[in-house]
């Protein structure tokens, strides 16, 4: 009997492995999205596959699932997949199919935003720069050349998904797909052609017959059956443009991105939860966190310009994949409550009661069951009388009562621990403590290829015109050299005078050399990417060489015609200016003269272009395999020297905590670990001094200038080194330093929870946990009653139980995690007159 049952089980399993998965029907009406006919509340989170590594995908998705997420959203990044026309790359962290299958294996849904324009603070908004260089093309409008390229790429992606049965209609996880991205925000300047383009996009999408709905975000004129959706910090007041479309929020911004020279933006857990609860109070059916995990802009993928390598976004999972607490946990609790109310929210009758401006109650009723939301969007607490009971709703919060009677969740009452992350020095097995890095170096020989006669080896082209950087480089490098050689005769009016080199550039950085000597550098600052560089120079008689290195720091990714924003020394003028003594005047008996500028324009003289760094393009110094065949100096390591390559080896930190490299002391450049780019670095670029505060008031609308930290510090000091980039034996770090810096403070560290604080109200369970196997080593504070202060500065209040500390010690000390029921029953009587609260601070 037993044997035949086992055989049956084996047969069944084998059969089901070969059986195509059952198709899932995704439909909708004006109220909700439906999966197999069942109306749903769907909680989704953005994780962009190229912003982490394939090894990180499963753990990230699993943490999202544990956090109560049902679906993972991603854009598709065209320029990453097709860097050169018809040369495709779907390998490594670009393996889109593997990413979607990882989502599927975790049992989650997927949302595929094909775009193929993405925005996303991604270089050039995800469009390949070679598009720009097709004669006659205009991007994101009714232009046959663009439409043909867009169709080719979107067809490729759709076919790839279909081939792997990844659409829900084929049994796959993809329940929604997006065409274009926020075109509605910027379509005005495109006029009629823009409208034509939107209609064409909709027809193209439909023609793919993918069997799941299409969305168009921020497109209030989205043609049916495209569902127009909302993006923003709040979308409760959004209404789609058709009564048949459900209310979908494609981007609930969990924080904000960061730019070089800017501070760290934070959005509180309270405010984020408030926005989500309000959205579902006002009949939302699908909400996506943008980002749930922001990750890292590896390589040259950061757009902007001036977007940092970190794309942490203050998301529920931090850049490295750690839980960002209390955000992750506070939302997790909200998710489980919302899911428990799915039927009543999506199928119930609804009644709103407005008590006063910004104070409301919403009652959902279905099959004899009622669920309520009480919302208070004022900055003060308020009290309402609901069915003869008085309820206090804290300021800027939503209270959820799944039975319209018991308050189960309030968005402003956080019961989850706050984790304070710390960096620990590299404790590699046999490392000295701390691990001391030994450096080798070599200069970037950027003039190696200039011959005496001005001829440039390996140049791309010579033309009597200044060209936009994108046009020449196809964006294969941040660097473009503009070379010019001219013969200066004594008869030239500028000969022998004090001369100024003047260069108008559209950014983002310029380094100018005259006859091989640096005369100056300038970096665009404060968002002024278009600037004039001016420096006094000395010329010689005969042949003079001007070498201008223009460096970009990510291309624009947003706005009408963002693709046309010039970069580099695109149109000049480039001039040599000398002062000429013009006139002798005799006025009131004094000798006077006028100095007048005479200038020599070089715009239409012969310019020779060379793309990229000699070390990167020709010698491949960034790759340890090739770089070992090159000569590296072991002699005194230069500091504060521009255009230098540095190389060192290190041992991987032990354990499983995420690894970062602290690049404090360096200037600006690019870093590689074992040949993998870990992105651009620029720790010398400090954020401004003003506008930060240690306290952050969650009340009132969030904006990216609210709740800033990191004033006066490097915008980004630590750079993520995914563990999969590391080897057990020796690892190599290679830096290209453009601006000049000091590598001696560079160190590898791990990121982990250093301290955890928790604050839980009576009736909840307090959960505390460390990370990566480390245990709670000390209870620094514990008080149950009316404790005061915030994490790090908790104080005992006017009343407390005398047992709390010893109980917490017993439950938590020496353990990786613990949980405590917050009640007088387990923690002892307090004698307090208000709701008791437990505050705890522990060291991990
Ligand atoms: C939206 C855009 C996203 C992202 C976001 C800001 O407008 O759709 O791709 O750029 O802004 O992070």
Coordinates of N, CA, C and O in Angstrom, one line a residue, residues 132 305 467-470 504-508 529-530 552 555-556 561-571:
X132 N 20.3 58.0 -30.6 CA 20.4 59.4 -30.8 C 21.3 59.7 -32.1 O 21.1 60.7 -32.7
X305 N 22.1 64.1 -14.9 CA 23.4 63.7 -14.4 C 23.5 63.8 -12.9 O 22.6 64.3 -12.2
X467 N 32.1 68.7 -31.4 CA 31.0 67.8 -31.4 C 30.5 67.4 -30.0 O 31.3 67.4 -29.1
X468 N 29.2 67.1 -29.9 CA 28.6 66.7 -28.7 C 29.3 65.4 -28.3 O 29.5 64.5 -29.1
X469 N 29.5 65.2 -27.0 CA 30.2 64.0 -26.5 C 29.5 62.7 -26.9 O 30.1 61.8 -27.2
X470 N 28.1 62.8 -26.8 CA 27.4 61.5 -27.1 C 27.6 61.1 -28.5 O 27.6 59.9 -28.8
X504 N 33.7 77.0 -23.4 CA 32.3 76.8 -23.0 C 32.0 75.3 -23.1 O 32.1 74.8 -24.2
X505 N 31.6 74.7 -22.0 CA 31.2 73.3 -22.0 C 29.8 73.1 -21.5 O 29.4 73.8 -20.6
X506 N 29.2 72.0 -21.9 CA 27.9 71.6 -21.4 C 28.1 70.5 -20.3 O 27.2 69.8 -20.1
X507 N 29.3 70.4 -19.8 CA 29.5 69.6 -18.7 C 29.9 68.1 -19.0 O 30.0 67.8 -20.2
X508 N 30.3 67.4 -18.0 CA 30.1 67.8 -16.6 C 31.4 68.2 -15.9 O 31.3 68.8 -14.9
X529 N 25.3 72.6 -15.1 CA 26.1 71.7 -16.0 C 26.7 72.5 -17.2 O 27.6 72.0 -17.8
X530 N 26.1 73.6 -17.5 CA 26.6 74.4 -18.6 C 27.5 75.5 -18.1 O 26.9 76.4 -17.3
X552 N 31.8 63.0 -18.4 CA 30.4 63.1 -18.1 C 30.2 62.3 -16.8 O 31.0 61.4 -16.5
X555 N 24.2 60.6 -18.0 CA 23.4 61.4 -18.9 C 22.0 61.6 -18.3 O 21.5 60.8 -17.6
X556 N 21.4 62.8 -18.8 CA 20.1 63.1 -18.3 C 19.1 62.0 -18.5 O 19.3 61.2 -19.5
X561 N 12.4 66.0 -24.3 CA 13.7 66.1 -25.1 C 14.9 66.0 -24.2 O 16.0 66.6 -24.6
X562 N 14.9 65.3 -23.2 CA 16.1 65.1 -22.3 C 17.2 64.5 -23.1 O 18.4 64.8 -22.8
X563 N 16.9 63.8 -24.2 CA 17.9 63.1 -25.0 C 18.7 64.1 -25.8 O 19.8 63.8 -26.2
X564 N 18.2 65.3 -25.9 CA 18.9 66.3 -26.7 C 19.8 67.2 -25.9 O 20.5 68.1 -26.4
X565 N 19.8 67.1 -24.6 CA 20.6 67.9 -23.7 C 22.0 67.7 -24.1 O 22.5 66.6 -24.1
X566 N 22.7 68.8 -24.5 CA 24.1 68.6 -24.9 C 25.1 68.3 -23.8 O 24.8 68.6 -22.6
X567 N 26.1 67.5 -24.1 CA 27.1 67.2 -23.1 C 28.5 67.4 -23.8 O 28.6 67.2 -25.0
X568 N 29.5 67.8 -23.0 CA 30.8 68.0 -23.5 C 31.0 69.3 -24.1 O 30.1 70.2 -23.9
X569 N 32.1 69.5 -24.8 CA 32.4 70.8 -25.4 C 31.6 70.9 -26.8 O 32.2 70.9 -27.8
X570 N 30.3 70.8 -26.6 CA 29.5 70.4 -27.8 C 29.5 71.5 -28.9 O 29.5 71.1 -30.1
X571 N 29.4 72.7 -28.5 CA 29.3 73.7 -29.6 C 30.2 74.9 -29.4 O 30.2 75.9 -30.1

